[in-house]
Coordinates of C-alpha atoms in Angstrom, one line a residue:
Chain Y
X1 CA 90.6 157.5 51.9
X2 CA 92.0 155.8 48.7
X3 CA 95.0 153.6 48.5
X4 CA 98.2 155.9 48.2
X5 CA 99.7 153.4 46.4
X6 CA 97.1 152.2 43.4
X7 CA 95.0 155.5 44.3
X8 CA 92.2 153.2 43.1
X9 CA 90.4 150.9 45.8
X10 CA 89.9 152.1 49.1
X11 CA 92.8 152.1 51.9
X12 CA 91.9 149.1 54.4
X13 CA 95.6 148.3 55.7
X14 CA 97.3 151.0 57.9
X15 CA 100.9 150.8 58.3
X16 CA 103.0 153.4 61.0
X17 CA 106.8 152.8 60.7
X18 CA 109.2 154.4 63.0
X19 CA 112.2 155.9 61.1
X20 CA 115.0 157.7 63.5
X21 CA 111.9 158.9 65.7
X22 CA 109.6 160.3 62.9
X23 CA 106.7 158.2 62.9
X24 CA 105.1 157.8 58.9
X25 CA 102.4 156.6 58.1
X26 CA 101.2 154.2 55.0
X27 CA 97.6 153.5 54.0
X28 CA 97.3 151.2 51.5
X29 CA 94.7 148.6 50.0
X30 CA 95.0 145.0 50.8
X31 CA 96.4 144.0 47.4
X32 CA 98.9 146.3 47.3
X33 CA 99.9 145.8 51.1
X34 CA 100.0 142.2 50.1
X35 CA 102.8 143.3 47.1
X36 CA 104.6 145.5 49.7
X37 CA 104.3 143.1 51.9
X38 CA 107.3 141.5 51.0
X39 CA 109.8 144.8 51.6
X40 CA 107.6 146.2 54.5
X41 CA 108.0 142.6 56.4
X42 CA 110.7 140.5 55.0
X43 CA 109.8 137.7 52.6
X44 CA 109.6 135.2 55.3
X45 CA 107.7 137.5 57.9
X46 CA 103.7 136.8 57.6
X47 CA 101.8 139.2 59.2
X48 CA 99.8 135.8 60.2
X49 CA 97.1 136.4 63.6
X50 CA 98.9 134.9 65.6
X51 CA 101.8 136.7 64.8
X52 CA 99.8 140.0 65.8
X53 CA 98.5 138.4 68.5
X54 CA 101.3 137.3 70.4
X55 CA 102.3 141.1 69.9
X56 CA 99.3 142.8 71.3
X57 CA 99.2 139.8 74.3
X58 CA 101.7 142.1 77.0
X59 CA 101.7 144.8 74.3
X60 CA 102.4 147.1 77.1
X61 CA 105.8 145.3 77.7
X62 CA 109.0 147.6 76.6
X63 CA 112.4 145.8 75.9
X64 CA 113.5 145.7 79.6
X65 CA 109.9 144.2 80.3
X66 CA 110.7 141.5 77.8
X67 CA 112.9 139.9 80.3
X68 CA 110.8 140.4 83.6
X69 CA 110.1 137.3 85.9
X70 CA 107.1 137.1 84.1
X71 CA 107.9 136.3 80.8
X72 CA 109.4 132.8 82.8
X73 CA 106.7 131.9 84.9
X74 CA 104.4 129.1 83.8
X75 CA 100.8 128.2 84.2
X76 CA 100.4 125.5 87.0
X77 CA 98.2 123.4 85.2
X78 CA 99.6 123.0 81.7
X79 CA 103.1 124.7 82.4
X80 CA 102.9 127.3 79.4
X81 CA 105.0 130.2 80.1
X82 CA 104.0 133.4 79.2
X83 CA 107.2 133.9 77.1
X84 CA 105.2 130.9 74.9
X85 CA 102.3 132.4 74.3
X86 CA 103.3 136.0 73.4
X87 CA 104.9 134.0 70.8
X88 CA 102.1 132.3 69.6
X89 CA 99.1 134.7 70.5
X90 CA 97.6 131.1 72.2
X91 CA 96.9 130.2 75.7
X92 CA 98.2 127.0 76.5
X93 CA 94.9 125.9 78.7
X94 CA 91.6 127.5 80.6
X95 CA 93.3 127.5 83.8
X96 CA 95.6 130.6 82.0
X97 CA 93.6 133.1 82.1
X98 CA 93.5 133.1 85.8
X99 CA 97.5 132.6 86.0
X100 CA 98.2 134.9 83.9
X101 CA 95.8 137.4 84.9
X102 CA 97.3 140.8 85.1
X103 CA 99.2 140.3 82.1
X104 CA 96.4 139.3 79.7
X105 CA 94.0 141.8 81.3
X106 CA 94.7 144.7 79.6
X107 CA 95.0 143.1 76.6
X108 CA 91.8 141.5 76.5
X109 CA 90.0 145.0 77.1
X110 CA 91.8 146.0 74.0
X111 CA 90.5 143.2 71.5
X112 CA 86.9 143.2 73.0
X113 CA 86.4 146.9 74.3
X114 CA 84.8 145.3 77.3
X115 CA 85.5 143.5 80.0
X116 CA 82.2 141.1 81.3
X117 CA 81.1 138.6 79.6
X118 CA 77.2 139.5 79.1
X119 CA 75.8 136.4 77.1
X120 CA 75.2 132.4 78.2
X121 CA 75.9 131.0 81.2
X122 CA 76.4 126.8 81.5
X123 CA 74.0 125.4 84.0
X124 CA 77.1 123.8 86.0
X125 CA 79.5 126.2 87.3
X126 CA 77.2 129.4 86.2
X127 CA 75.3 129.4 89.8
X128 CA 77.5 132.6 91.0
X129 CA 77.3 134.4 88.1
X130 CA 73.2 133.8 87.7
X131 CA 73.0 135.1 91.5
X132 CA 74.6 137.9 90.8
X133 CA 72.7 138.7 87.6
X134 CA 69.8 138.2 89.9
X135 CA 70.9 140.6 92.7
X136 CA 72.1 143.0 90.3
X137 CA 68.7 142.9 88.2
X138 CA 66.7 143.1 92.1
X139 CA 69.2 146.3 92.9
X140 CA 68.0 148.1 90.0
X141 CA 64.0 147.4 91.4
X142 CA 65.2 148.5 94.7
X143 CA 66.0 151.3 93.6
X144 CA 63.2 152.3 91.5
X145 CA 60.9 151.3 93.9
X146 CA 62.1 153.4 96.5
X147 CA 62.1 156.1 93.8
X148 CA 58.2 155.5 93.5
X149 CA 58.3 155.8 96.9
X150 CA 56.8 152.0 97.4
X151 CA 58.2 151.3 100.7
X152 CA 56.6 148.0 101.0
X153 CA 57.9 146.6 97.9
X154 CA 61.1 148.0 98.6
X155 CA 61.2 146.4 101.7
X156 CA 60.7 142.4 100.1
X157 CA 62.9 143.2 97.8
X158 CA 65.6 144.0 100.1
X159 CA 64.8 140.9 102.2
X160 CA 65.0 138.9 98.8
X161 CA 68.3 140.5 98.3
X162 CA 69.9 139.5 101.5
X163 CA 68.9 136.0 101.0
X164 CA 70.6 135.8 97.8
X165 CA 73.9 137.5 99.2
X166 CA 73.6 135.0 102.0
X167 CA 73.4 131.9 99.6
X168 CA 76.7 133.4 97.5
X169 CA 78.5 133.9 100.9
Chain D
X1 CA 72.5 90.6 61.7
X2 CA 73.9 92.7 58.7
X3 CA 77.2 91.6 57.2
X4 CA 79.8 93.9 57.0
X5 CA 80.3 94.9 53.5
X6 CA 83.5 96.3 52.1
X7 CA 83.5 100.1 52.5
X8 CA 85.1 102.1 49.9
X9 CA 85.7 105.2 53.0
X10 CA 87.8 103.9 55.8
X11 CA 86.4 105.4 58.5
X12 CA 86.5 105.2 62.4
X13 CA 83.2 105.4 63.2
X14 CA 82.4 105.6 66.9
X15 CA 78.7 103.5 66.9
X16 CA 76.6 104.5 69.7
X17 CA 75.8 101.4 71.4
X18 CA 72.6 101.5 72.4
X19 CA 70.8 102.8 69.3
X20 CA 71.7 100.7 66.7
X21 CA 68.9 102.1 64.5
X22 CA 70.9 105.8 64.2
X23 CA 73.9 104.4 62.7
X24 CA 71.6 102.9 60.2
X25 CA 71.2 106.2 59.4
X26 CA 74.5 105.9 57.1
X27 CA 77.3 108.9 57.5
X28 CA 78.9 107.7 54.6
X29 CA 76.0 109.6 52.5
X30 CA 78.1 112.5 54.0
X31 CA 81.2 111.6 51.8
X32 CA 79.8 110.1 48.8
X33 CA 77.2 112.8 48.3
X34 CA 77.1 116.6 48.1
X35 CA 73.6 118.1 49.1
X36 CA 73.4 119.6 52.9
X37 CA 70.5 120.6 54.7
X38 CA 72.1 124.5 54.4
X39 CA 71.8 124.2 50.6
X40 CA 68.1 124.0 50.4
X41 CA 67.6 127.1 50.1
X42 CA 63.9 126.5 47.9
X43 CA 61.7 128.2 51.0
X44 CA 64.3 130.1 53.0
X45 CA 64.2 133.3 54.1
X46 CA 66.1 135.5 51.5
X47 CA 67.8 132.4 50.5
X48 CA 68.5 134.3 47.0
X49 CA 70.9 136.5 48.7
X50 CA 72.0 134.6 52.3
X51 CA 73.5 131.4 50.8
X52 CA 73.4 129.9 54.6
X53 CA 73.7 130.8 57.9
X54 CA 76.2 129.7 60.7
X55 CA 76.7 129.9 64.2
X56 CA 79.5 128.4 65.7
X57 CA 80.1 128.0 69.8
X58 CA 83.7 127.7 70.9
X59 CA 84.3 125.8 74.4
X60 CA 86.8 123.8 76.4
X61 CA 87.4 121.1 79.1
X62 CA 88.4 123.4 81.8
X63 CA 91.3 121.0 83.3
X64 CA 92.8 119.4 79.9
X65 CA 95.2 121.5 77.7
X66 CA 93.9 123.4 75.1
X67 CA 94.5 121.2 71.5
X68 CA 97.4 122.8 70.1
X69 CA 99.0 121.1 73.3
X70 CA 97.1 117.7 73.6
X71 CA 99.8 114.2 73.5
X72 CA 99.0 110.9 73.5
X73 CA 98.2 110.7 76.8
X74 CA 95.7 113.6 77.4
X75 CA 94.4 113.4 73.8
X76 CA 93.1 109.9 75.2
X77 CA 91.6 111.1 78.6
X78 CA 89.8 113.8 76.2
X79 CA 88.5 111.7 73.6
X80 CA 87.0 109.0 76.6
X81 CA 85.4 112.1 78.0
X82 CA 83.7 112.9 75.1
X83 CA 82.6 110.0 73.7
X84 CA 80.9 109.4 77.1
X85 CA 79.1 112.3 76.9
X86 CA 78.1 111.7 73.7
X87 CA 77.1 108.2 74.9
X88 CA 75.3 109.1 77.9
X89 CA 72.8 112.0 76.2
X90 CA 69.6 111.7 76.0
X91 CA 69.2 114.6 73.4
X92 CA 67.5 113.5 70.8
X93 CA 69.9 115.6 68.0
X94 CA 72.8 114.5 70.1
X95 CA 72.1 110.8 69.2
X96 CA 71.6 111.4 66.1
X97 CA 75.1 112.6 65.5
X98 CA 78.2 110.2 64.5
X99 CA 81.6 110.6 65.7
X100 CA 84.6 110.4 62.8
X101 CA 88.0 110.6 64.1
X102 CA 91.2 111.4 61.6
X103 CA 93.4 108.7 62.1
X104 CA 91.7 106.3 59.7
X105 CA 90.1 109.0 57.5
X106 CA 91.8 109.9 54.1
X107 CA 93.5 112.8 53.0
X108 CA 90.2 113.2 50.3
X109 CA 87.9 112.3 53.0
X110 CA 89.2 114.8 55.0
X111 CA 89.1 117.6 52.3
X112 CA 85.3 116.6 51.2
X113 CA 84.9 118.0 55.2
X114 CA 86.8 121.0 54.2
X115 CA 84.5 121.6 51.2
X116 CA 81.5 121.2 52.3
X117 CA 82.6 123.7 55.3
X118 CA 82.6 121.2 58.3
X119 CA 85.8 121.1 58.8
X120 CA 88.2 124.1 58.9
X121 CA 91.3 123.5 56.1
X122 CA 93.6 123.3 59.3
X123 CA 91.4 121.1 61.2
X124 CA 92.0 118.6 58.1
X125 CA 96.1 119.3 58.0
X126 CA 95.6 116.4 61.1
X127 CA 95.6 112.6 61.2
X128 CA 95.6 112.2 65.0
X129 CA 92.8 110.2 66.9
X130 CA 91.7 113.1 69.5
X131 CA 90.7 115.1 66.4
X132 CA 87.4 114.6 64.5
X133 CA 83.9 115.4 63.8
X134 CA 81.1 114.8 65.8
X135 CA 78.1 115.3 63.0
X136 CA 74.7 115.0 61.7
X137 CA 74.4 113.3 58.4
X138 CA 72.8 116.0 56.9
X139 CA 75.7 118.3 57.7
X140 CA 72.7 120.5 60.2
X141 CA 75.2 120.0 62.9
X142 CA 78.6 119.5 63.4
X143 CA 81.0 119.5 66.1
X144 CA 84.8 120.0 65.5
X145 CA 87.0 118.2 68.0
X146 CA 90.1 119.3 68.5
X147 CA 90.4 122.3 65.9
X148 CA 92.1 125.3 67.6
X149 CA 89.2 124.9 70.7
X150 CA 88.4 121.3 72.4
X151 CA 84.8 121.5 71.1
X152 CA 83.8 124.1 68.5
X153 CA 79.5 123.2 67.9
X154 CA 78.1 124.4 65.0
X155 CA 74.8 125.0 63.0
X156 CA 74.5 125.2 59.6
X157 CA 70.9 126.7 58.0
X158 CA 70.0 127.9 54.5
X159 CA 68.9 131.4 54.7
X160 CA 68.9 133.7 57.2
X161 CA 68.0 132.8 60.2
X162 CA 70.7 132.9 62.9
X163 CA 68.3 132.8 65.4
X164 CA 67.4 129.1 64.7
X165 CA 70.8 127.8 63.9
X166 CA 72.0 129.5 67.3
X167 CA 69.1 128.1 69.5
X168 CA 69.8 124.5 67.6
X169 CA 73.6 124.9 68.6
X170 CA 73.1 125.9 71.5
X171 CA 70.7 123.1 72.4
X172 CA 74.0 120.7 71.5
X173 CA 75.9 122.7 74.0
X174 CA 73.2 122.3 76.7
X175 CA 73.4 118.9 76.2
X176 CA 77.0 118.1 76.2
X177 CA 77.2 120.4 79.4
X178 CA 75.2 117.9 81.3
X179 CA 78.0 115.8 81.3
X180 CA 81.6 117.8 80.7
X181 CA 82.9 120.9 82.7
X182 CA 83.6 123.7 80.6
X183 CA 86.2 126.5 81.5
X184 CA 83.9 129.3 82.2
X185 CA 85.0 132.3 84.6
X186 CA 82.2 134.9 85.8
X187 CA 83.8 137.8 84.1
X188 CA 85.2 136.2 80.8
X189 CA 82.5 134.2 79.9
X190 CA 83.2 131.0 78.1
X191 CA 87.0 130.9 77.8
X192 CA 88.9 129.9 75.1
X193 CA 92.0 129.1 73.1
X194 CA 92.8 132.2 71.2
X195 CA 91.5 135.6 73.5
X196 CA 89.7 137.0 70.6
X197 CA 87.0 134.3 71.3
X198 CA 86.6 134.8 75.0
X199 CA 82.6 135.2 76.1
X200 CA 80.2 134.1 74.2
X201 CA 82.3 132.0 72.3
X202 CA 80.5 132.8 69.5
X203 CA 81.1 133.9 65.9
X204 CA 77.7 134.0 63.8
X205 CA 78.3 134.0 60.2
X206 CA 76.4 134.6 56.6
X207 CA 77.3 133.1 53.6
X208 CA 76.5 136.3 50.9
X209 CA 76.1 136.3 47.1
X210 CA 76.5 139.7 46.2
X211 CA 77.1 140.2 42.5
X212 CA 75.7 143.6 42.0
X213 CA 77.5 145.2 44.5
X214 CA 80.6 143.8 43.6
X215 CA 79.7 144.8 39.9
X216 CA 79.0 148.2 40.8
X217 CA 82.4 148.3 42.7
X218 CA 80.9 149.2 46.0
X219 CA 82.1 146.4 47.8
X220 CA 85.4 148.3 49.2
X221 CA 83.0 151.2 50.7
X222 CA 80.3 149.1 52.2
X223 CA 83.0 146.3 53.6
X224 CA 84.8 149.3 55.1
X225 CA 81.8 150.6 56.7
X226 CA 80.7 146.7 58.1
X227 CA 84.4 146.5 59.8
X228 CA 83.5 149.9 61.4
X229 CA 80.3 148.1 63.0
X230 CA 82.3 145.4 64.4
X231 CA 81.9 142.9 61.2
X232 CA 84.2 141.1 59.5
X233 CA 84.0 140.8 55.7
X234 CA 85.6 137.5 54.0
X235 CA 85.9 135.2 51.4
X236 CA 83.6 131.9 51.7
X237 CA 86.4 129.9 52.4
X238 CA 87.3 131.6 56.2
X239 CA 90.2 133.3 57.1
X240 CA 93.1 134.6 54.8
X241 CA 91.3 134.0 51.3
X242 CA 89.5 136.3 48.8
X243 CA 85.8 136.3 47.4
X244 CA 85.5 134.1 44.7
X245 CA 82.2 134.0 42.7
X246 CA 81.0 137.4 44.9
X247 CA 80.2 134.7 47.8
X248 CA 81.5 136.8 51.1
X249 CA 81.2 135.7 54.6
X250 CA 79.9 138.1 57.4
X251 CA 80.4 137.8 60.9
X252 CA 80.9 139.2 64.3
X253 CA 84.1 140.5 65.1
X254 CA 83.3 141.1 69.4
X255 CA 82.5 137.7 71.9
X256 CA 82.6 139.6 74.8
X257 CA 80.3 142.0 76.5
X258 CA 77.5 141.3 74.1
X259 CA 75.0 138.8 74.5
X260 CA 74.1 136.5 72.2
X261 CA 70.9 137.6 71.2
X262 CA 72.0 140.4 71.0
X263 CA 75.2 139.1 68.4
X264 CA 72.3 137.6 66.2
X265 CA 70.1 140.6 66.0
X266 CA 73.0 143.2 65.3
X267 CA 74.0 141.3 62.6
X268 CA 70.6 140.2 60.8
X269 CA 69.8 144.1 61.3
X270 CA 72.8 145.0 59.4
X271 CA 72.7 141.9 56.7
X272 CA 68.9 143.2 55.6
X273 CA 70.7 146.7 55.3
X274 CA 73.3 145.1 53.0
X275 CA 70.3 142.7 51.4
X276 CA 68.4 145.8 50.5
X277 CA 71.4 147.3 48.9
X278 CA 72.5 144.6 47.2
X279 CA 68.6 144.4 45.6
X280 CA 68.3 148.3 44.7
X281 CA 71.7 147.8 42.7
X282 CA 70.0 144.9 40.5
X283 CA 67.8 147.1 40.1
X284 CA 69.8 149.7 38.9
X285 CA 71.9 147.3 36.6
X286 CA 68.7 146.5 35.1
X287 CA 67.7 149.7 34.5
X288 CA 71.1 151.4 33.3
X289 CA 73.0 148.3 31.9
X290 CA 70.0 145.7 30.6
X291 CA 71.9 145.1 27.6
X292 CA 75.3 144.7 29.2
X293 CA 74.0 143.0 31.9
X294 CA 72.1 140.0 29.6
X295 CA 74.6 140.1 27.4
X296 CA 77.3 138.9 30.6
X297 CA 74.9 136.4 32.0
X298 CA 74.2 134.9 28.7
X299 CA 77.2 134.0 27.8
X300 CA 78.1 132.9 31.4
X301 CA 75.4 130.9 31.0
X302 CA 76.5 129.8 27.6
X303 CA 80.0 128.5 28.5
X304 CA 78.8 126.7 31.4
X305 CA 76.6 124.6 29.2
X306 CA 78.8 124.2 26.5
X307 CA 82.4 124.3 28.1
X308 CA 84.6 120.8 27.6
X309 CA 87.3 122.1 30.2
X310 CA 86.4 124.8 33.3
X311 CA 88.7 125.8 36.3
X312 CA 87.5 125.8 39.8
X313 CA 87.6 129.7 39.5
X314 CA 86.5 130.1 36.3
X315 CA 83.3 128.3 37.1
X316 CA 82.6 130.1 40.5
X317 CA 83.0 133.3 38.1
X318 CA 80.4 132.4 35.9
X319 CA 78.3 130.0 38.3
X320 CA 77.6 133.8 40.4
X321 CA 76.6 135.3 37.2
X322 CA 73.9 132.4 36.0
X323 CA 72.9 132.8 39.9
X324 CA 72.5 136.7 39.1
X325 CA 70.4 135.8 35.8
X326 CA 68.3 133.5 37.3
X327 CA 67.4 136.0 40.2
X328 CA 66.3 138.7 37.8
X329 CA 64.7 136.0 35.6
X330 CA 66.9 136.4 32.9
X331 CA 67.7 132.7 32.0
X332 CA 65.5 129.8 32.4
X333 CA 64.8 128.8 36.0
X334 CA 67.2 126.2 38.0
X335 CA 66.1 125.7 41.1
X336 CA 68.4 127.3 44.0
X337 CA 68.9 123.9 45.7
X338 CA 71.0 122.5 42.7
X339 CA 73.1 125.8 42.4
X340 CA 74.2 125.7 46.3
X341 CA 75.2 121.6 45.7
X342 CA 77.3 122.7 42.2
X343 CA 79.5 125.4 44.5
X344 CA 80.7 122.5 46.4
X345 CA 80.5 119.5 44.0
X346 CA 83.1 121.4 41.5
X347 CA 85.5 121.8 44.2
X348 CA 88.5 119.2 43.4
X349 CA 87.9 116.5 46.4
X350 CA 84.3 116.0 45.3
X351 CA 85.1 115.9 41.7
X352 CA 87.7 113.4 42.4
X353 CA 85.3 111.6 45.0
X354 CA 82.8 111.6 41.9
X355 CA 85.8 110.0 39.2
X356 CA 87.1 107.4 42.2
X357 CA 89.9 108.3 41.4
X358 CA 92.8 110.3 41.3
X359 CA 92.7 113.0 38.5
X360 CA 95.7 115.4 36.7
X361 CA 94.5 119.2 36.4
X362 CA 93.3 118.3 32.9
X363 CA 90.7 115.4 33.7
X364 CA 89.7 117.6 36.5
X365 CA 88.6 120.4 34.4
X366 CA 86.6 117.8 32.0
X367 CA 84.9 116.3 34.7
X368 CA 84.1 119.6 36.5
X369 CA 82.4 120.7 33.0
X370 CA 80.7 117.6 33.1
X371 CA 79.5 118.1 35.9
X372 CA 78.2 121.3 35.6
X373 CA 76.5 120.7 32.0
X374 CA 74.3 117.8 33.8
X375 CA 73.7 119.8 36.6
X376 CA 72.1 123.3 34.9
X377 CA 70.4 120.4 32.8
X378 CA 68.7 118.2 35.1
X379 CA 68.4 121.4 37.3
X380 CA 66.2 122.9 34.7
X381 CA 64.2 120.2 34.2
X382 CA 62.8 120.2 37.8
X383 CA 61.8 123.0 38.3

């Protein structure tokens, strides 16, 4: 699709505006969304990250939303409130993400398109998560041993499974 | 006992008490000269196409505020932490790394950082003492404190080969994880400071010279078919800024739900897709264009031996050009080392660095064509 605008470089930015409940849609390239930029924003309005950010962070909040209880209620460690970080599109510490669970969660499935973590694991603090990558990975033999019909194997592998399970309470 | 001679730099240097020897190894070559480890790019793999490539590792303390909210008060507890750490390890690249804080650090000081892509250009907006650099003198590693994560470690080789600069990196972070807690969570991974980072905490990049493709105007198609893969397309100078001298950047978009390794190979897959493009087009201009083609390179190469006065862009424009010659053997040889040093010695902190002093726009230019002249000179003669 070509810029509808210069009809010469390919269209990379894709704009839908709302007008009286008829949705249009713009595709433009970047330089001339950057020129349009000016009327399609406001001269003072950058379409900066964090700007889009903040937006997509409780993206699933309507107007009313916008004032719910938990727009107000801050993270216990650093005291952030969630009104603050919409704005910015930045957490204001680590201990966030578990405050403000539910209302980053959906959000985070949209940016990534998944939802656990796959890669490293730090030695400290990583124990859990290696035990379960091991029980998980000791499932999966279960299951094709029994498949093969290896009773015996299947059996230790059960045992070994327990004992893990045990260990992660 | 050494005496302490006047320093031109004032810097806050963080010795390492017990190994006197490594702060021998001077940090102040970082500032007062231009070559880095990435930019010898003589035996690399593909090094004619993949300037360099990066991996960078974003993680945090998991009880102190993320930086955008540090104060006096935590920025201090922060800074103690990791100077212990850094004390502490026994890692042998760890101890070879120097600690520069911004609160001593000039404005041009900070911008050489910037330049020679150590430093992110917001990272350098700061003067406080909780931000800094934790670095290797040859600019192999570096470790931004403070930028928009607590600790962001990164690994800079020429080439490609992410592979290596991720298992160096990563080696930093195994170390420094001996002795700090870092905010990881089971299903998030690594967390961090802006949610698009959350996971891995990684963002592997490629610096890219792509000339013919840009010449051929097929960069909007094959950019827009890299974002579809998950890869982002950039200018070399990060975020928010366009391709000068056909130099892109390629990295990852995703952090989480992909391992590393997996990160790494995706995108060296992909980049030897783009590589291979990038060498049939050559071809192709060589074939369909020769003429127009020499005629282009020779007189880039022409006013970059010859030029009196040359603008920063202006000599990115033509630099890319003499790199294209020189790849097809057009133009006399000059070695690939001393063209990935003239990228960042034109830019304006190193040329000011170079005059030691400050410079208007038009003593600028002069010294940038200065520059340049000796360089393709002395860069011929070697090789």
């Amino acid at each position: 699709m070509y810029c509808e605008e210069c009809k010469l470089r390919p269209a990379t930015v894709h704009l839908a505006q709302m007008f009286n409940g008829q949705k249009i849609e713009t595709h433009l390239c970047e330089q001339c969304a950057s020129q349009k930029g000016a009327i399609i924003f406001g001269a003072d309005h950058q379409l900066s990250i964090a700007n889009l950010l903040g937006s997509f962070l409780g993206g699933n909040y309507g107007i009313q939303e916008a004032r719910s209880p938990v727009q107000n209620s801050s993270c216990p460690n650093c005291g952030i409130k969630f009104f603050d970080i919409r704005q910015t599109g930045k957490l204001g510490c680590a201990q966030c993400y578990m405050a403000f669970e539910q209302e980053l969660e959906p959000s985070l499935r949209r940016i990534h398109g998944n939802r656990q973590h796959v890669g490293k694991i730090p030695l400290r603090g990583g124990e859990k998560v290696l035990w379960r990558r091991q029980i998980e990975g000791l499932k999966q033999r279960l299951q094709e041993a029994v498949a093969r019909e290896e009773y015996e194997e299947a059996a230790e592998i059960r045992d070994q499974i327990k004992n893990l399970e045990k260990r992660t309470g | 006992m050494r005496k302490p001679r006047k320093s031109v730099i004032r810097l806050k240097i963080w010795k390492r008490e017990r190994d006197k020897e490594v702060g021998g190894m001077t940090i102040k070559k970082l500032f007062e000269e231009t070559f880095l480890a990435w930019m010898n790019g003589e035996t690399a793999i593909h090094s004619d196409i993949v300037i360099s490539s990066r991996v960078r590792l974003a993680r945090n303390l998991s009880e102190i505020a993320f930086p955008h909210l540090l104060n006096q008060e935590s920025g201090q507890k922060f800074m103690q932490l990791i100077n212990e750490a850094w004390q502490k390890s026994e890692f042998k690249e760890l101890k070879q790394m120097e600690l520069v804080t911004f609160e001593n650090l000039s404005a041009l000081d900070r911008k050489i950082l910037v330049e020679k892509h150590l430093i992110s250009p917001n990272h350098a907006q700061s003067t406080a003492f909780y931000q800094g650099l934790l670095v290797k003198p040859d600019g192999s590693l570096a470790v931004m404190i403070n930028e928009e994560d607590h600790l962001r470690i990164q690994c800079f080789l020429p080439g490609l080969q992410l592979e290596e600069a991720y298992r160096r990196s990563q080696e930093i972070d195994d170390a420094l994880e001996k002795e700090l807690d870092f905010a990881f969570d089971d299903r998030r991974g690594y967390l961090t400071s802006c949610p698009t980072n959350i996971g891995t905490g990684m963002r592997a990049s490629l610096m890219l010279h792509l000339p013919a493709i840009s010449i051929s105007g097929q960069s909007g198609h094959i950019f827009h078919n890299l974002n579809q893969l998950g890869l982002t397309v950039r200018g070399i100078y990060g975020e928010g800024t366009e391709a000068i001298g056909n130099f892109f950047q390629l990295s990852n978009q995703i952090t989480l739900g992909q391992s590393e390794e997996d990160i790494n190979a995706s995108l060296t897959t992909i980049s030897q897709q783009v590589i291979e493009q990038e060498r049939m087009l050559r071809e192709s201009l060589r074939e369909q264009m020769k003429y127009q083609l020499e005629d282009r390179i020779g007189r880039a190469y022409g006013i970059l031996t010859h030029a009196r006065l040359i603008s920063s862009n202006e000599a990115l424009t033509l630099l890319s050009d003499v790199r294209l010659g020189i790849d097809m053997g057009m133009i006399p040889r000059i070695s690939a080392n001393a063209l990935n040093e003239l990228v960042v010695d034109i830019r304006p902190a190193h040329l000011q660095k170079k005059a030691g002093s400050d410079m208007d726009a038009v003593s600028r230019d002069a010294k940038r064509a200065e520059v340049i002249r000796e360089k393709l000179q002395t860069g011929e003669e070697e090789s």
